CSV table of C-alpha atoms in Angstrom, one decimal:
chain,number,residue,atom,x,y,z
A,248,MET,CA,0.0,0.0,0.0
A,249,THR,CA,1.8,3.1,-1.2
A,250,GLY,CA,1.7,6.5,-2.6
A,251,ALA,CA,2.6,7.1,-6.2
A,252,GLY,CA,6.2,6.1,-7.1
A,253,GLY,CA,6.6,3.7,-4.2
A,254,ALA,CA,7.6,0.8,-6.6
A,255,LYS,CA,4.5,-1.2,-5.8
A,256,SER,CA,4.2,-2.7,-9.3
A,257,PHE,CA,7.9,-3.4,-9.4
A,258,LEU,CA,7.6,-5.3,-6.1
A,259,GLY,CA,4.6,-7.3,-7.3
A,260,CYS,CA,6.2,-8.3,-10.6
A,261,LEU,CA,9.5,-9.2,-8.9
A,262,TRP,CA,7.7,-11.4,-6.4
A,263,ILE,CA,5.9,-13.2,-9.2
A,264,ILE,CA,9.0,-13.8,-11.3
A,265,LEU,CA,11.1,-15.1,-8.4
A,266,SER,CA,8.3,-17.3,-7.2
A,267,CYS,CA,7.9,-18.8,-10.7
A,268,LEU,CA,11.6,-19.6,-10.8
A,269,LYS,CA,11.9,-20.9,-7.2
A,270,TYR,CA,8.8,-23.2,-7.5
A,271,PRO,CA,8.8,-24.9,-10.9
A,272,ASN,CA,5.5,-25.9,-12.5
A,273,THR,CA,3.5,-23.5,-10.4
A,274,ARG,CA,0.8,-21.1,-11.7
A,275,TRP,CA,0.4,-17.5,-10.7
A,276,VAL,CA,-2.0,-14.6,-11.4
A,277,ILE,CA,-1.3,-10.9,-12.1
A,278,GLY,CA,-4.6,-9.1,-12.0
A,279,ARG,CA,-6.1,-5.7,-12.3
A,280,SER,CA,-9.5,-4.1,-12.8
A,281,LYS,CA,-9.2,-4.0,-16.5
A,282,LEU,CA,-6.9,-6.2,-18.7
A,283,LYS,CA,-6.3,-3.3,-21.1
A,284,ALA,CA,-4.8,-1.2,-18.2
A,285,LEU,CA,-2.8,-4.2,-17.0
A,286,LYS,CA,-1.2,-4.7,-20.4
A,287,GLU,CA,-0.4,-0.9,-20.7
A,288,THR,CA,1.1,-0.6,-17.3
A,289,THR,CA,1.8,-3.6,-15.0
A,290,LEU,CA,2.9,-5.8,-17.9
A,291,ASN,CA,5.5,-3.3,-19.0
A,292,THR,CA,6.8,-3.2,-15.5
A,293,PHE,CA,7.0,-7.0,-15.6
A,294,PHE,CA,9.2,-6.8,-18.7
A,295,GLU,CA,11.4,-4.2,-17.1
A,296,VAL,CA,11.9,-6.3,-14.0
A,297,ALA,CA,12.7,-9.3,-16.1
A,298,LYS,CA,15.3,-7.4,-18.0
A,299,MET,CA,16.9,-6.1,-14.8
A,300,LEU,CA,17.2,-9.8,-13.7
A,301,GLY,CA,19.1,-10.6,-16.9
A,302,MET,CA,16.2,-12.4,-18.4
A,303,THR,CA,15.6,-12.4,-22.2
A,304,ALA,CA,12.3,-12.8,-23.9
A,305,GLY,CA,12.1,-16.0,-25.9
A,306,GLU,CA,14.8,-17.6,-23.8
A,307,HIS,CA,13.9,-17.2,-20.1
A,308,TYR,CA,10.2,-16.3,-20.6
A,309,ASN,CA,7.6,-16.2,-23.3
A,310,TYR,CA,4.6,-13.9,-23.5
A,311,ASN,CA,1.6,-15.1,-25.4
A,312,ALA,CA,-0.6,-12.0,-26.0
A,313,GLN,CA,-3.5,-14.0,-27.4
A,314,SER,CA,-3.9,-16.2,-24.4
A,315,GLY,CA,-2.8,-13.6,-21.9
A,316,THR,CA,-0.2,-15.8,-20.3
A,317,ILE,CA,3.6,-15.7,-19.6
A,318,LYS,CA,5.7,-18.8,-19.4
A,319,VAL,CA,8.5,-18.2,-16.9
A,320,GLY,CA,10.9,-21.1,-16.7
A,321,GLU,CA,8.6,-24.1,-16.1
A,322,SER,CA,5.9,-22.0,-14.4
A,323,GLU,CA,3.0,-19.9,-15.8
A,324,VAL,CA,1.7,-16.4,-15.1
A,325,ILE,CA,-1.9,-15.7,-16.1
A,326,LEU,CA,-3.0,-12.1,-16.7
A,327,LYS,CA,-6.5,-11.5,-15.4
A,328,ASP,CA,-9.2,-8.9,-15.9
A,329,LEU,CA,-10.9,-8.6,-12.5
A,330,PHE,CA,-13.6,-6.0,-13.3
A,331,HIS,CA,-17.0,-6.6,-11.7
A,332,TYR,CA,-19.1,-7.1,-14.8
A,333,PRO,CA,-22.9,-7.3,-14.4
A,334,SER,CA,-23.0,-10.4,-16.6
A,335,ASP,CA,-20.7,-12.2,-14.2
A,336,PRO,CA,-21.6,-10.9,-10.7
A,337,ASN,CA,-20.2,-13.9,-8.9
A,338,TYR,CA,-17.0,-14.1,-10.9
A,339,ASP,CA,-17.8,-17.5,-12.3
A,340,SER,CA,-15.0,-16.8,-14.9
A,341,LEU,CA,-12.5,-17.5,-12.1
A,342,GLY,CA,-14.2,-20.7,-10.9
A,343,SER,CA,-12.1,-23.1,-12.9
A,344,LEU,CA,-8.8,-21.5,-11.8
A,345,GLU,CA,-6.2,-23.3,-9.7
A,346,ILE,CA,-3.3,-21.1,-8.8
A,347,THR,CA,-0.4,-20.9,-6.4
A,348,GLY,CA,-0.6,-17.2,-5.6
A,349,ALA,CA,-1.6,-13.8,-7.0
A,350,PHE,CA,-0.6,-10.2,-7.3
A,351,ILE,CA,-3.3,-7.6,-7.7
A,352,ASP,CA,-2.2,-4.2,-8.9
A,353,GLU,CA,-4.3,-1.1,-8.0
A,354,CYS,CA,-6.6,-3.3,-5.9
A,355,ASN,CA,-8.6,-0.3,-4.8
A,356,GLN,CA,-10.2,-0.3,-8.2
A,357,LEU,CA,-11.7,-3.8,-7.6
A,358,ASN,CA,-14.9,-5.0,-6.0
A,359,VAL,CA,-13.8,-6.8,-2.8
A,360,LYS,CA,-15.5,-10.0,-4.1
A,361,ALA,CA,-13.0,-10.3,-6.8
A,362,LYS,CA,-10.2,-10.5,-4.2
A,363,GLU,CA,-12.2,-13.1,-2.2
A,364,ILE,CA,-13.0,-15.3,-5.1
A,365,LEU,CA,-9.4,-15.2,-6.3
A,366,LYS,CA,-8.2,-16.0,-2.8
A,367,SER,CA,-10.4,-19.1,-2.9
A,368,ARG,CA,-8.6,-20.3,-6.0
A,369,ILE,CA,-5.1,-20.5,-4.4
A,370,ARG,CA,-4.4,-24.2,-3.9
A,371,TYR,CA,-2.2,-25.4,-6.7
A,372,LYS,CA,1.0,-27.1,-5.7
A,373,LEU,CA,0.8,-25.6,-2.2
A,374,GLU,CA,1.3,-29.0,-0.4
A,375,GLU,CA,4.2,-29.9,-2.8
A,376,TYR,CA,6.2,-26.8,-1.8
A,377,ASN,CA,4.7,-26.3,1.7
A,378,LEU,CA,3.4,-22.9,0.8
A,379,VAL,CA,1.0,-20.7,2.6
A,380,PRO,CA,-1.7,-19.1,0.3
A,381,LYS,CA,-0.8,-15.5,-0.4
A,382,ILE,CA,-2.1,-12.5,-2.3
A,383,LEU,CA,-0.1,-9.3,-2.7
A,384,LEU,CA,-2.3,-6.3,-3.0
A,385,THR,CA,-1.0,-2.9,-4.0
A,386,CYS,CA,-2.7,0.5,-4.4
A,387,ASN,CA,-2.6,4.2,-3.7
A,388,PRO,CA,-4.6,5.4,-0.7
A,389,SER,CA,-8.3,5.1,-1.3
A,390,LYS,CA,-11.3,5.2,1.0
A,391,ASN,CA,-13.0,1.9,0.2
A,392,TRP,CA,-12.7,-1.7,1.3
A,393,VAL,CA,-8.9,-1.4,1.3
A,394,TYR,CA,-9.1,1.4,3.9
A,395,SER,CA,-11.6,-0.5,6.1
A,396,ASP,CA,-9.9,-3.9,5.8
A,397,PHE,CA,-6.3,-2.9,6.0
A,398,TYR,CA,-5.3,0.7,6.8
A,399,LYS,CA,-7.8,1.4,9.6
A,400,PRO,CA,-7.3,-1.9,11.5
A,401,ASN,CA,-3.5,-1.5,11.1
A,402,LYS,CA,-3.7,2.1,12.5
A,403,GLU,CA,-5.9,0.9,15.4
A,404,GLY,CA,-3.7,-2.1,16.1
A,405,SER,CA,-6.4,-4.6,15.3
A,406,LEU,CA,-5.2,-6.0,12.0
A,407,ALA,CA,-5.8,-9.7,11.7
A,408,PRO,CA,-2.7,-11.8,12.0
A,409,ASN,CA,-3.0,-13.2,8.5
A,410,LYS,CA,-2.8,-9.7,7.1
A,411,LYS,CA,0.0,-7.2,6.8
A,412,PHE,CA,0.0,-3.6,5.9
A,413,ILE,CA,3.2,-1.9,4.6
A,414,GLN,CA,3.3,1.7,3.5
A,415,ALA,CA,6.0,3.0,1.1
A,416,LEU,CA,6.3,6.4,-0.4
A,417,ALA,CA,8.0,7.8,-3.5
A,418,THR,CA,10.6,9.4,-1.2
A,419,ASP,CA,11.4,5.8,0.0
A,420,ASN,CA,12.3,4.8,-3.5
A,421,PRO,CA,16.1,5.5,-4.1
A,422,ASN,CA,15.7,5.1,-7.8
A,423,ILE,CA,12.9,7.6,-8.3
A,424,SER,CA,13.6,10.8,-10.3
A,425,PRO,CA,13.7,14.0,-8.2
A,426,HIS,CA,11.6,15.6,-11.0
A,427,TYR,CA,8.8,13.1,-10.3
A,428,ILE,CA,8.7,14.1,-6.7
A,429,GLU,CA,8.6,17.8,-7.7
A,430,ASN,CA,5.8,17.1,-10.1
A,431,LEU,CA,3.8,15.4,-7.3
A,432,LYS,CA,4.2,18.6,-5.2
A,433,THR,CA,2.4,20.6,-7.8
A,434,LEU,CA,-0.8,18.5,-7.6
A,435,ASP,CA,-4.0,19.7,-5.9
A,436,VAL,CA,-4.1,19.3,-2.1
A,437,ASN,CA,-6.1,16.0,-2.0
A,438,SER,CA,-4.0,14.4,-4.8
A,439,ARG,CA,-0.8,15.6,-3.2
A,440,GLU,CA,-1.8,14.2,0.2
A,441,ARG,CA,-2.7,10.8,-1.4
A,442,LEU,CA,0.1,10.3,-3.9
A,443,LEU,CA,3.0,12.1,-2.4
A,444,HIS,CA,2.4,11.8,1.4
A,445,GLY,CA,0.4,8.5,1.3
A,446,ASN,CA,-2.3,10.1,3.4
A,447,TRP,CA,-5.3,7.7,3.8
A,448,GLU,CA,-7.2,10.3,5.8
A,449,TYR,CA,-7.5,12.9,3.1
A,450,ASP,CA,-10.8,14.7,2.5
A,451,SER,CA,-11.4,13.5,-1.0
A,452,ASP,CA,-14.4,15.7,-1.7
A,453,LYS,CA,-15.8,18.7,0.2
A,454,ASP,CA,-19.2,18.1,-1.4
A,455,LYS,CA,-19.7,14.6,0.0
A,456,LEU,CA,-22.6,14.4,2.4
A,457,MET,CA,-21.5,11.4,4.5
A,458,GLU,CA,-18.2,10.9,6.4
A,459,TYR,CA,-16.5,7.7,5.4
A,460,ASN,CA,-16.0,6.4,8.9
A,461,SER,CA,-19.7,7.1,9.6
A,462,ILE,CA,-20.6,5.1,6.5
A,463,VAL,CA,-18.5,2.1,7.7
A,464,ASP,CA,-20.0,2.4,11.2
A,465,ILE,CA,-23.6,1.7,10.0
A,466,PHE,CA,-22.7,-2.0,9.7
A,467,SER,CA,-21.7,-2.1,13.4
A,468,ASN,CA,-24.3,0.2,14.9
A,469,ASP,CA,-26.2,-2.7,16.4
A,470,PHE,CA,-27.2,-0.5,19.3
A,471,VAL,CA,-29.8,1.2,17.1
A,472,GLU,CA,-33.2,0.4,18.6
A,473,ARG,CA,-35.9,-1.6,16.9
A,474,GLY,CA,-39.2,0.0,16.2
A,475,VAL,CA,-42.0,0.2,13.5
A,476,LYS,CA,-41.4,-2.1,10.6
A,477,TYR,CA,-41.1,-0.7,7.0
A,478,LEU,CA,-40.2,-1.9,3.5
A,479,THR,CA,-38.5,0.1,0.8
A,480,CYS,CA,-38.0,-0.9,-2.8
A,481,ASP,CA,-35.9,0.5,-5.6
A,482,VAL,CA,-37.2,-1.0,-8.8
A,483,ALA,CA,-34.9,-2.0,-11.7
A,484,ARG,CA,-35.3,0.0,-14.9
A,485,PHE,CA,-34.9,-1.2,-18.5
A,486,GLY,CA,-33.7,-4.6,-17.3
A,487,LYS,CA,-30.2,-3.3,-16.5
A,488,ASP,CA,-30.3,-2.5,-12.8
A,489,ASN,CA,-31.2,-4.6,-9.8
A,490,THR,CA,-34.4,-4.4,-7.9
A,491,VAL,CA,-33.5,-3.9,-4.2
A,492,ILE,CA,-35.9,-4.6,-1.4
A,493,ILE,CA,-34.9,-3.6,2.2
A,494,THR,CA,-36.8,-4.8,5.3
A,495,TRP,CA,-36.6,-2.4,8.2
A,496,ASP,CA,-37.2,-2.7,11.9
A,497,GLY,CA,-37.2,0.9,13.0
A,498,LEU,CA,-34.0,2.4,11.6
A,499,ARG,CA,-32.4,-1.0,11.4
A,500,ALA,CA,-32.1,-2.3,7.8
A,501,GLU,CA,-32.4,-6.0,8.8
A,502,ASN,CA,-32.4,-7.6,5.3
A,503,ILE,CA,-31.5,-6.6,1.8
A,504,THR,CA,-33.0,-8.7,-1.0
A,505,THR,CA,-31.7,-8.2,-4.5
A,506,LEU,CA,-33.6,-9.3,-7.6
A,507,SER,CA,-32.1,-9.3,-11.1
A,508,LYS,CA,-34.2,-9.4,-14.3
A,509,SER,CA,-37.4,-9.9,-12.3
A,510,SER,CA,-40.9,-9.1,-13.7
A,511,ILE,CA,-43.2,-6.7,-12.0
A,512,THR,CA,-45.5,-9.6,-11.0
A,513,ASP,CA,-42.6,-11.6,-9.6
A,514,THR,CA,-41.4,-8.6,-7.6
A,515,ALA,CA,-44.8,-8.0,-6.3
A,516,ASN,CA,-45.0,-11.6,-5.1
A,517,VAL,CA,-41.7,-11.3,-3.3
A,518,ILE,CA,-42.7,-8.1,-1.6
A,519,ASN,CA,-46.0,-9.6,-0.6
A,520,GLU,CA,-44.3,-12.6,1.0
A,521,ILE,CA,-41.7,-10.4,2.8
A,522,ALA,CA,-44.5,-8.1,4.1
A,523,ARG,CA,-46.6,-11.0,5.3
A,524,LYS,CA,-43.7,-12.6,7.2
A,525,ASN,CA,-42.7,-9.4,8.9
A,526,ASN,CA,-46.2,-8.0,9.5
A,527,ILE,CA,-45.6,-4.9,7.4
A,528,PRO,CA,-48.8,-3.0,6.3
A,529,ARG,CA,-49.1,-1.3,2.9
A,530,SER,CA,-48.9,2.1,4.5
A,531,LYS,CA,-45.4,1.3,5.7
A,532,ILE,CA,-44.2,0.2,2.2
A,533,VAL,CA,-42.7,2.8,-0.2
A,534,ILE,CA,-41.7,1.9,-3.8
A,535,ASP,CA,-39.8,3.9,-6.4
A,536,GLU,CA,-42.6,4.9,-8.7
A,537,ASP,CA,-40.4,6.3,-11.5
A,538,GLY,CA,-40.6,4.2,-14.7
A,539,VAL,CA,-41.8,0.6,-14.3
A,540,GLY,CA,-42.1,1.1,-10.6
A,541,GLY,CA,-45.4,2.8,-11.1
A,542,GLY,CA,-47.0,-0.6,-12.1
A,543,LEU,CA,-45.6,-2.2,-9.0
A,544,THR,CA,-47.1,0.5,-6.8
A,545,ASP,CA,-50.5,0.0,-8.4
A,546,ILE,CA,-50.4,-3.7,-7.8
A,547,LEU,CA,-49.4,-3.5,-4.2
A,548,LYS,CA,-51.4,-0.3,-3.3
A,549,ALA,CA,-48.3,1.0,-1.5
A,550,LYS,CA,-46.7,4.4,-1.2
A,551,GLY,CA,-45.2,5.8,-4.3
A,552,PHE,CA,-41.8,7.5,-4.3
A,553,ILE,CA,-41.1,9.9,-7.2
A,554,ASN,CA,-37.5,11.1,-7.1
A,555,ASN,CA,-38.1,14.4,-8.9
A,556,SER,CA,-41.3,15.3,-7.1
A,557,ARG,CA,-41.7,18.3,-4.8
A,558,PRO,CA,-40.0,17.9,-1.4
A,559,ILE,CA,-42.2,17.3,1.6
A,560,LYS,CA,-43.1,20.3,3.7
A,561,GLU,CA,-41.5,20.4,7.1
A,562,LYS,CA,-43.2,22.1,10.1
A,563,GLY,CA,-45.8,23.1,7.5
A,564,LYS,CA,-43.3,25.1,5.5
A,565,ASP,CA,-41.7,24.6,2.1
A,566,THR,CA,-38.0,23.6,2.1
A,567,ASN,CA,-35.2,24.6,-0.2
A,568,PHE,CA,-34.6,21.2,-1.7
A,569,ALA,CA,-34.8,20.7,-5.4
A,570,ASN,CA,-36.8,17.5,-5.1
A,571,LEU,CA,-37.8,14.6,-2.8
A,572,LYS,CA,-34.8,12.5,-3.6
A,573,SER,CA,-32.4,15.3,-2.5
A,574,GLN,CA,-34.4,15.9,0.6
A,575,CYS,CA,-34.3,12.3,1.6
A,576,TYR,CA,-30.5,11.9,0.8
A,577,PHE,CA,-29.7,14.9,3.0
A,578,ARG,CA,-31.8,13.4,5.8
A,579,LEU,CA,-30.1,10.1,5.3
A,580,ALA,CA,-26.7,11.8,5.6
A,581,GLU,CA,-27.8,13.4,8.8
A,582,TYR,CA,-28.8,10.0,10.2
A,583,VAL,CA,-25.6,8.2,9.0
A,584,ASN,CA,-23.3,10.9,10.3
A,585,SER,CA,-25.0,10.8,13.7
A,586,SER,CA,-25.0,7.0,14.0
A,587,LYS,CA,-28.8,6.5,13.8
A,588,ILE,CA,-28.7,3.8,11.1
A,589,PHE,CA,-27.8,0.1,11.3
A,590,VAL,CA,-27.4,-2.1,8.2
A,591,SER,CA,-27.2,-5.9,8.4
A,592,CYS,CA,-26.0,-7.5,5.1
A,593,ASN,CA,-23.4,-9.7,3.5
A,594,GLU,CA,-19.9,-8.6,2.6
A,595,GLN,CA,-20.6,-7.9,-1.1
A,596,ASN,CA,-23.6,-5.7,-0.3
A,597,LYS,CA,-21.6,-4.0,2.4
A,598,GLN,CA,-18.8,-3.0,0.0
A,599,THR,CA,-21.4,-2.0,-2.7
A,600,LEU,CA,-23.3,0.2,-0.3
A,601,ILE,CA,-20.1,1.9,1.0
A,602,GLU,CA,-19.1,2.7,-2.6
A,603,GLU,CA,-22.6,4.1,-3.4
A,604,LEU,CA,-22.8,6.2,-0.2
A,605,GLU,CA,-19.3,7.5,-0.8
A,606,VAL,CA,-20.3,9.3,-4.0
A,607,VAL,CA,-23.5,11.0,-2.7
A,608,ARG,CA,-22.6,14.6,-3.2
A,609,ARG,CA,-24.2,18.0,-3.2
A,610,LYS,CA,-24.7,19.3,-6.7
A,611,ASP,CA,-23.4,22.8,-7.5
A,612,ALA,CA,-22.5,23.5,-3.8
A,613,ASP,CA,-20.9,26.8,-4.8
A,614,LYS,CA,-24.1,28.1,-6.5
A,615,ASP,CA,-27.2,29.7,-5.1
A,616,GLY,CA,-30.5,28.0,-5.6
A,617,LYS,CA,-32.2,24.8,-4.6
A,618,VAL,CA,-30.3,22.2,-2.6
A,619,ALA,CA,-29.7,19.0,-4.6
A,620,VAL,CA,-27.7,15.9,-4.9
A,621,GLU,CA,-25.8,14.7,-8.0
A,622,GLY,CA,-28.1,12.9,-10.4
A,623,LYS,CA,-28.1,9.2,-11.1
A,624,ASP,CA,-26.3,9.6,-14.5
A,625,ARG,CA,-23.4,11.3,-12.8
A,626,VAL,CA,-23.2,8.6,-10.1
A,627,LYS,CA,-23.1,6.0,-12.8
A,628,GLU,CA,-20.2,7.7,-14.3
A,629,LEU,CA,-18.3,7.5,-11.0
A,630,ILE,CA,-19.0,3.9,-10.0
A,631,GLY,CA,-20.0,2.3,-13.4
A,632,ARG,CA,-23.6,1.3,-12.3
A,633,SER,CA,-26.8,2.4,-10.7
A,634,PRO,CA,-26.8,3.1,-6.9
A,635,ASP,CA,-29.6,0.6,-6.3
A,636,ILE,CA,-28.9,-0.2,-2.7
A,637,SER,CA,-28.3,3.3,-1.5
A,638,ASP,CA,-31.4,4.5,-3.3
A,639,ALA,CA,-33.5,1.9,-1.4
A,640,LEU,CA,-31.8,3.0,1.8
A,641,MET,CA,-32.5,6.6,1.1
A,642,MET,CA,-36.3,6.0,0.6
A,643,ARG,CA,-36.6,5.0,4.3
A,644,MET,CA,-36.2,8.7,5.1
A,645,TYR,CA,-39.6,9.3,3.4
A,646,PHE,CA,-41.3,8.1,6.5
A,647,GLU,CA,-38.9,10.0,8.8
A,648,ILE,CA,-39.5,13.3,7.1
A,649,ASN,CA,-43.2,12.9,7.1
A,650,LYS,CA,-43.2,12.6,10.9
A,651,THR,CA,-40.1,14.8,11.7
A,652,THR,CA,-40.1,18.0,13.5
A,653,THR,CA,-36.5,18.8,12.6
A,654,LYS,CA,-36.0,22.1,10.7
A,655,TRP,CA,-33.4,22.1,7.9
């Protein structure tokens, strides 16, 4: 885990090459979020490291661009695209792999599930060489699963014994050009803190509504009291997004159900069953009414949530929010930052929700006018998908605002 210029790719490639040579007939992975980026960056570092070791292409190693493999001595290196594609949410493409170890470059760009699935594939020749399964993860400081799984526990002295966090900076690299260091010094404050000083606590965006640590805390805020039960549902649009149903007990999101490519009728049946088991009346169910969600609302006779509708009056007065969605996200941010929300979910949904809440930002904060959050199109640009879980979480605030006496 380093800042820029800390030789993280060099270290990873060196470890893979030396492991291939030391343990003949083993199989290793070098992975990155996108194979194209891997070939344009990490692979070139691999060739440079091989050259420094006195290795010659065609003699000591052979790269097959078509298969994406490198033969090193009697061992093999597989180049892997580890992006989270909607068509392969469970990384079934990795299911047939049997490897000895792996190096993931820029791991902060990955969904945590990619790392977990790849880790489960490490079993090849381990007994023969008496090896312990290992993955080397490298990245620049980033506030996502790497921060919560490695940096923060290491800082607090609670890092699991099977994990190790090592920080290296460009200034630790004796071979780095002084001009590169000077160039890093000219970056904006946040980039300079991350890339030059390796600062994991940087404030990445002044317009973000929720504090990162507060977002992470929602998964351990089990002190949040139970109360009235609710159900919120963000409905998939155009068959591309997921339908997300959250079952609430007070402000405790007790269960997150995700449906992909589900018809309106099937979704209605699922909601009916959840509501029946949890004794949730129709008046305590709110459904995203935009697009196809309108049909679901009609079937269930539930509350409809229209994102761009007028905000709800508070204390009988109009508010300065641009729409209902913005009003609810600002209230959600207030609740998250003050530890009023608890979420129980699996690890994949946890990391997905952290990523989604991290990009909830105020739109045009430096301009006068109605208060709004960035639109869904902008969020999709940032994370590559629709923020389905966070939108379902946000809709719980519909009921809070309707009964609240808080003045914004």
